[in-house]
Amino acid sequence: MKKTITFLLLFLGSFYLQAQIDTKVFTLDLGKPHKGSLRVQTEEEVSESKSKQADDDDDDNDDDDATIHTNKKLVIKSRELLAFNLINGNPYKYSYIINHKVVNFFEGQVYNPLDSVGKRISATPKNFAAMAPAGSEEAQKLDDSINQLHAKNQDLLEKIGDTKTAKSDKDQLEKQVTANYATISKLQIQKKQLESQTPKAHVSKSQYSANFITNANLKYSLKTVKAIPAQSDAEDATNIQNAILVLEQSFTDLSIDLNNYVATIAAEDFLDTADFKIKREGFNATYIQLLKDLQGINGEAINFPDIMKDFKKNTQPITDLSKGINDEIKKMYQLKLYNYLLPLDSNGKNIDAVEITVERSHKGSAPAVTDSYTYTVWVKDGLKIDVSGGLFITSLLDQEYETRDVEVTTNGTTETQKAIYKKNQGDYDFGFGSSINLSLRGGSWVRPALSVGALFTANQKFQILAGGGLILGKEERIVLHGGLTMGAVTTIADGYATDGSASYDLGTNGTVPTSNKFSFGHFFGITYNFGKVKKQTSQPNP
């Protein structure tokens, strides 16, 4: 008994594990048409797509290298859920609607370039040595060593503050920091001794600004100022003010490049995702660097009250440009190159297909120009019931008879009787009727069916039909029938011969005696499915 119960539990458990709901995902590439523009996603691709969406990793969401699995037909099984996935749309030019649901491609991760600003900026800008004040070579080397030790200590302190660093490692790092500070103190003493022996020179307060002016590459503007080796506070102030002008020109160049690129892709039918990602990263990196440059220049301007008095006013054009650039770059990072229709369930419904409609509207066009594309996914497996009507030929038909006079002499008396003959009407009769067709859905042009129905013959006799059929077509369907027919037919009454071998007294009217008899025969027919193909959409049909 225990073994039996254990076996049943194992059987039911295995059945439960196998009884999962499958979803068939069709991926529609809205980009440039190619062999796999509409394809079925494999299980590996579906799992990979879920992982990428969970990580909000748009940079890796590139289907260009994905293996293409094409189907010859758009078909799903009746027990499968259907999902539709859209990729590579160009939301800069078009807006999309899938089955009356507006598709918004700008719903990705919330990224803000400003989040990357405010972190530590290197204390040594580019070409710092070229802009440094004159001094002995030894003093310069000491400064470099001190700066390097400070940078090392800052990195070590960050590691010490990291919760992932082991306690034993933290102790060792703290010893290194202490040793570095001791070395810094010794180097600073040496530097002071060296400075006491060297004539004191002006220490520049505009090193970052001068370095920025020297390295700035303007694309749409002519750089009319140059950095000067500052020997006084007045020259430092000049460098800072000139750096603000060059910075504004740099922001203007970036804004022009960004707007030109957006205008270019907004005119294209297809969005090159690989190029888009490269451009997006380039614009973002340039913008972050300009924001850091603004911080560096602002840090030097603080030392000059006269500059700070009008600093906000002088940098207002930069603020306005920065806001527009920031909004556009955030929009680029919020762009997701995929969208989807949630799974639809067609199981148990007497439908032929599931219809997916994708509408593409041109942005900015007046009046709105909308392109509509319909994809019919046929359902296979499961039973489908259709009704059709048409013409039938049946072997069951009412018999008709004729009589001929025959003289018969009985006991010397001659009288006229009737001999009965069957009329040659052929073997078949015709009629009009309808049929209920039960078939297995296959999403194909030809499929077998079982049929039951009824017909009315030309003599208005009712007959029942049962047999097989062959359904031809998808949208418009013709059904060929054949099988057994049943019904009442008129035939000669019992006891009468119809070959003329006997004669009968049929009275003055000469009416041939007949009777109605329930009989079996065969039939052939051709019918047409008058109803429309039944389809399911994500919205109820009106």
Short mmCIF file of C-alpha atoms in Angstrom, two decimals, residues 111-409:
data_model
loop_
_atom_site.label_atom_id
_atom_site.label_comp_id
_atom_site.label_asym_id
_atom_site.label_seq_id
_atom_site.Cartn_x
_atom_site.Cartn_y
_atom_site.Cartn_z
CA TYR A 111 19.91 58.46 -15.77
CA ASN A 112 21.16 61.94 -15.00
CA PRO A 113 24.64 63.06 -16.17
CA LEU A 114 24.77 65.37 -13.16
CA ASP A 115 25.09 62.27 -10.97
CA SER A 116 28.59 61.80 -12.38
CA VAL A 117 29.68 65.30 -11.38
CA GLY A 118 30.81 66.37 -7.93
CA LYS A 119 33.27 63.53 -7.50
CA ARG A 120 36.94 64.17 -6.91
CA ILE A 121 38.57 66.19 -9.72
CA SER A 122 42.24 65.63 -10.31
CA ALA A 123 44.31 68.34 -8.66
CA THR A 124 46.73 68.27 -11.59
CA PRO A 125 45.11 69.46 -14.85
CA LYS A 126 46.53 68.80 -18.29
CA ASN A 127 49.80 70.57 -19.07
CA PHE A 128 50.06 71.64 -15.44
CA ALA A 129 53.86 71.69 -15.62
CA ALA A 130 53.78 74.14 -18.51
CA MET A 131 51.61 76.57 -16.54
CA ALA A 132 53.41 76.19 -13.19
CA PRO A 133 55.30 79.20 -11.82
CA ALA A 134 59.03 79.35 -12.33
CA GLY A 135 61.07 77.69 -9.59
CA SER A 136 63.91 75.37 -9.01
CA GLU A 137 63.80 71.91 -10.55
CA GLU A 138 64.23 70.38 -7.09
CA ALA A 139 61.16 72.21 -5.75
CA GLN A 140 59.08 71.01 -8.66
CA LYS A 141 60.11 67.40 -8.02
CA LEU A 142 59.22 67.76 -4.35
CA ASP A 143 55.77 69.10 -5.29
CA ASP A 144 55.22 66.17 -7.63
CA SER A 145 56.20 63.65 -4.96
CA ILE A 146 53.94 65.29 -2.36
CA ASN A 147 50.98 65.34 -4.80
CA GLN A 148 51.51 61.69 -5.67
CA LEU A 149 51.59 60.67 -2.01
CA HIS A 150 48.40 62.65 -1.32
CA ALA A 151 46.69 60.90 -4.24
CA LYS A 152 47.83 57.49 -2.98
CA ASN A 153 46.55 58.24 0.53
CA GLN A 154 43.18 59.31 -0.83
CA ASP A 155 42.84 56.01 -2.70
CA LEU A 156 43.93 54.08 0.40
CA LEU A 157 41.40 55.92 2.57
CA GLU A 158 38.63 55.06 0.12
CA LYS A 159 39.57 51.37 0.38
CA ILE A 160 39.64 51.59 4.17
CA GLY A 161 36.16 53.10 4.15
CA ASP A 162 34.84 50.35 1.86
CA THR A 163 32.75 47.85 3.85
CA LYS A 164 33.94 45.04 1.58
CA THR A 165 37.56 45.43 2.71
CA ALA A 166 38.63 42.85 5.31
CA LYS A 167 39.70 44.08 8.75
CA SER A 168 43.19 42.61 8.38
CA ASP A 169 43.63 44.45 5.10
CA LYS A 170 42.37 47.70 6.66
CA ASP A 171 45.09 47.49 9.35
CA GLN A 172 47.77 47.09 6.70
CA LEU A 173 46.34 49.99 4.66
CA GLU A 174 46.27 52.26 7.72
CA LYS A 175 49.98 51.55 8.28
CA GLN A 176 50.69 52.55 4.66
CA VAL A 177 48.71 55.80 5.09
CA THR A 178 50.66 56.65 8.28
CA ALA A 179 53.97 55.97 6.52
CA ASN A 180 52.97 58.14 3.56
CA TYR A 181 51.99 61.05 5.83
CA ALA A 182 55.37 60.78 7.54
CA THR A 183 57.11 60.95 4.16
CA ILE A 184 54.95 63.93 3.14
CA SER A 185 55.99 65.79 6.31
CA LYS A 186 59.68 65.20 5.51
CA LEU A 187 59.24 66.38 1.92
CA GLN A 188 57.38 69.52 3.05
CA ILE A 189 60.26 70.37 5.42
CA GLN A 190 62.71 69.95 2.55
CA LYS A 191 60.53 72.15 0.35
CA LYS A 192 60.40 74.95 2.94
CA GLN A 193 64.16 74.83 3.34
CA LEU A 194 64.55 75.02 -0.44
CA GLU A 195 62.04 77.89 -0.73
CA SER A 196 63.88 79.87 1.95
CA GLN A 197 66.95 79.72 -0.30
CA THR A 198 65.03 80.65 -3.51
CA PRO A 199 63.51 84.05 -4.37
CA LYS A 200 59.70 83.84 -3.83
CA ALA A 201 57.66 83.90 -7.08
CA HIS A 202 53.95 84.55 -7.71
CA VAL A 203 51.85 81.43 -7.13
CA SER A 204 49.22 81.20 -9.88
CA LYS A 205 45.58 81.04 -8.82
CA SER A 206 44.33 80.31 -12.34
CA GLN A 207 46.21 77.16 -13.27
CA TYR A 208 43.03 75.15 -14.09
CA SER A 209 41.51 78.00 -16.10
CA ALA A 210 44.68 78.58 -18.10
CA ASN A 211 45.04 74.88 -18.77
CA PHE A 212 41.38 74.67 -19.93
CA ILE A 213 41.86 77.57 -22.37
CA THR A 214 44.96 75.97 -23.84
CA ASN A 215 43.37 72.55 -24.38
CA ALA A 216 39.89 73.65 -25.53
CA ASN A 217 39.08 72.65 -29.13
CA LEU A 218 36.24 74.76 -30.48
CA LYS A 219 34.31 73.51 -33.51
CA TYR A 220 31.88 76.26 -34.40
CA SER A 221 33.55 79.29 -32.78
CA LEU A 222 36.90 81.01 -33.13
CA LYS A 223 38.93 81.02 -29.93
CA THR A 224 39.91 84.68 -29.53
CA VAL A 225 41.68 84.45 -26.18
CA LYS A 226 44.81 82.70 -24.98
CA ALA A 227 46.03 81.60 -21.59
CA ILE A 228 48.81 83.68 -20.07
CA PRO A 229 51.39 82.61 -17.48
CA ALA A 230 49.98 84.61 -14.57
CA GLN A 231 52.50 86.69 -12.65
CA SER A 232 49.87 88.63 -10.69
CA ASP A 233 46.35 88.38 -9.32
CA ALA A 234 45.11 90.60 -12.17
CA GLU A 235 46.44 88.17 -14.75
CA ASP A 236 44.85 85.28 -12.79
CA ALA A 237 41.49 87.08 -12.94
CA THR A 238 41.91 87.59 -16.70
CA ASN A 239 42.56 83.87 -17.21
CA ILE A 240 39.45 82.93 -15.21
CA GLN A 241 37.20 85.37 -17.08
CA ASN A 242 38.55 84.17 -20.43
CA ALA A 243 38.02 80.56 -19.34
CA ILE A 244 34.34 81.32 -18.69
CA LEU A 245 34.00 82.66 -22.26
CA VAL A 246 35.71 79.59 -23.75
CA LEU A 247 33.58 77.30 -21.58
CA GLU A 248 30.41 78.93 -22.88
CA GLN A 249 31.63 78.40 -26.44
CA SER A 250 32.37 74.74 -25.62
CA PHE A 251 28.84 74.22 -24.26
CA THR A 252 27.46 75.89 -27.40
CA ASP A 253 29.45 73.52 -29.62
CA LEU A 254 28.15 70.49 -27.73
CA SER A 255 24.57 71.76 -27.91
CA ILE A 256 24.84 72.27 -31.68
CA ASP A 257 26.35 68.80 -32.21
CA LEU A 258 23.68 67.18 -30.06
CA ASN A 259 20.78 68.98 -31.74
CA ASN A 260 22.17 68.25 -35.21
CA TYR A 261 22.43 64.54 -34.41
CA VAL A 262 18.88 64.37 -33.02
CA ALA A 263 17.58 66.17 -36.12
CA THR A 264 19.45 63.68 -38.34
CA ILE A 265 18.09 60.54 -36.70
CA ALA A 266 14.61 62.07 -36.54
CA ALA A 267 14.67 62.19 -40.36
CA GLU A 268 15.68 58.54 -40.74
CA ASP A 269 13.19 55.67 -41.01
CA PHE A 270 15.45 53.31 -39.06
CA LEU A 271 17.57 53.92 -35.99
CA ASP A 272 21.11 52.50 -36.14
CA THR A 273 21.32 51.26 -32.56
CA ALA A 274 25.08 50.62 -32.58
CA ASP A 275 25.87 54.14 -33.81
CA PHE A 276 23.26 55.60 -31.46
CA LYS A 277 24.92 54.03 -28.41
CA ILE A 278 28.37 55.28 -29.49
CA LYS A 279 27.07 58.81 -30.04
CA ARG A 280 25.19 58.77 -26.75
CA GLU A 281 28.32 57.77 -24.83
CA GLY A 282 30.36 60.42 -26.62
CA PHE A 283 27.91 63.24 -25.87
CA ASN A 284 27.63 62.12 -22.26
CA ALA A 285 31.41 61.98 -21.73
CA THR A 286 31.91 65.42 -23.27
CA TYR A 287 29.12 66.91 -21.16
CA ILE A 288 30.44 65.45 -17.91
CA GLN A 289 33.92 66.78 -18.65
CA LEU A 290 32.54 70.27 -19.31
CA LEU A 291 30.63 70.15 -16.01
CA LYS A 292 33.86 69.23 -14.22
CA ASP A 293 35.64 72.06 -16.01
CA LEU A 294 32.94 74.41 -14.74
CA GLN A 295 33.59 73.17 -11.22
CA GLY A 296 37.32 73.67 -11.60
CA ILE A 297 36.96 77.22 -12.92
CA ASN A 298 34.43 78.03 -10.20
CA GLY A 299 36.89 76.74 -7.57
CA GLU A 300 39.48 79.27 -8.76
CA ALA A 301 36.97 82.12 -9.14
CA ILE A 302 36.12 81.86 -5.43
CA ASN A 303 39.47 83.53 -4.66
CA PHE A 304 38.36 86.68 -6.49
CA PRO A 305 35.37 88.52 -4.97
CA ASP A 306 35.01 90.81 -7.97
CA ILE A 307 34.56 87.82 -10.27
CA MET A 308 32.21 86.01 -7.88
CA LYS A 309 30.01 89.10 -7.63
CA ASP A 310 28.88 88.63 -11.24
CA PHE A 311 29.74 84.94 -11.59
CA LYS A 312 26.13 83.74 -11.67
CA LYS A 313 25.20 86.39 -14.25
CA ASN A 314 28.23 85.63 -16.42
CA THR A 315 27.59 81.90 -16.33
CA GLN A 316 23.81 82.10 -16.90
CA PRO A 317 24.17 81.28 -20.65
CA ILE A 318 26.16 78.18 -19.62
CA THR A 319 23.41 77.20 -17.17
CA ASP A 320 20.74 77.52 -19.88
CA LEU A 321 22.77 75.49 -22.37
CA SER A 322 23.56 72.87 -19.73
CA LYS A 323 19.89 72.36 -18.89
CA GLY A 324 18.97 71.70 -22.52
CA ILE A 325 21.91 69.32 -23.01
CA ASN A 326 21.15 67.49 -19.77
CA ASP A 327 17.49 66.97 -20.74
CA GLU A 328 18.38 65.61 -24.18
CA ILE A 329 21.05 63.23 -22.87
CA LYS A 330 18.69 61.95 -20.17
CA LYS A 331 16.11 61.30 -22.90
CA MET A 332 18.71 59.36 -24.88
CA TYR A 333 19.50 57.18 -21.88
CA GLN A 334 15.82 56.64 -21.09
CA LEU A 335 15.33 55.25 -24.58
CA LYS A 336 14.74 51.49 -24.60
CA LEU A 337 14.98 49.68 -27.89
CA TYR A 338 12.34 47.10 -27.02
CA ASN A 339 8.68 46.98 -26.08
CA TYR A 340 6.14 44.21 -25.85
CA LEU A 341 2.53 43.13 -25.76
CA LEU A 342 1.64 41.07 -22.71
CA PRO A 343 0.77 37.39 -23.41
CA LEU A 344 -2.67 36.69 -24.87
CA ASP A 345 -4.58 33.50 -24.04
CA SER A 346 -6.55 31.87 -26.89
CA ASN A 347 -6.99 28.43 -25.37
CA GLY A 348 -10.57 27.11 -25.44
CA LYS A 349 -11.83 29.84 -27.78
CA ASN A 350 -13.46 28.99 -31.10
CA ILE A 351 -11.13 31.21 -33.11
CA ASP A 352 -8.90 30.73 -36.12
CA ALA A 353 -6.21 33.29 -35.46
CA VAL A 354 -4.90 36.05 -33.20
CA GLU A 355 -4.52 39.40 -34.92
CA ILE A 356 -1.77 41.83 -33.91
CA THR A 357 -1.92 45.38 -35.24
CA VAL A 358 1.03 47.78 -35.16
CA GLU A 359 0.43 51.41 -36.10
CA ARG A 360 3.27 53.80 -36.88
CA SER A 361 2.53 57.54 -36.84
CA HIS A 362 4.85 60.25 -38.11
CA LYS A 363 5.65 62.76 -35.40
CA GLY A 364 5.15 66.41 -36.24
CA SER A 365 3.10 65.76 -39.39
CA ALA A 366 -0.15 67.63 -39.87
CA PRO A 367 -2.47 66.00 -40.60
CA ALA A 368 -1.16 62.90 -38.85
CA VAL A 369 0.13 60.22 -41.22
CA THR A 370 -0.38 56.72 -39.82
CA ASP A 371 0.84 53.44 -41.30
CA SER A 372 -0.99 50.34 -40.09
CA TYR A 373 0.47 46.83 -40.24
CA THR A 374 -1.53 43.72 -39.35
CA TYR A 375 0.01 40.37 -38.47
CA THR A 376 -2.28 37.33 -38.35
CA VAL A 377 -0.96 34.52 -36.14
CA TRP A 378 -2.88 31.33 -36.88
CA VAL A 379 -3.84 28.91 -34.12
CA LYS A 380 -3.21 25.21 -34.54
CA ASP A 381 -4.30 22.17 -32.53
CA GLY A 382 -7.62 22.00 -30.77
CA LEU A 383 -11.05 21.71 -32.38
CA LYS A 384 -12.63 24.37 -34.59
CA ILE A 385 -16.32 24.51 -35.49
CA ASP A 386 -17.46 26.16 -38.73
CA VAL A 387 -20.77 26.38 -40.55
CA SER A 388 -20.94 26.35 -44.33
CA GLY A 389 -23.64 26.17 -46.96
CA GLY A 390 -23.83 25.11 -50.56
CA LEU A 391 -24.87 22.53 -53.14
CA PHE A 392 -25.19 18.79 -52.52
CA ILE A 393 -25.73 15.72 -54.70
CA THR A 394 -27.49 12.79 -53.05
CA SER A 395 -28.22 9.22 -54.08
CA LEU A 396 -31.53 9.31 -52.17
CA LEU A 397 -34.27 10.48 -54.52
CA ASP A 398 -38.01 9.93 -54.92
CA GLN A 399 -38.80 7.29 -57.49
CA GLU A 400 -41.31 8.05 -60.25
CA TYR A 401 -43.25 5.46 -62.23
CA GLU A 402 -45.25 5.23 -65.45
CA THR A 403 -47.90 2.75 -66.59
CA ARG A 404 -48.74 1.05 -69.88
CA ASP A 405 -52.02 -0.52 -70.89
CA VAL A 406 -52.07 -4.27 -71.06
CA GLU A 407 -55.07 -6.35 -72.21
CA VAL A 408 -55.67 -9.35 -70.04
CA THR A 409 -58.19 -12.13 -70.84
#
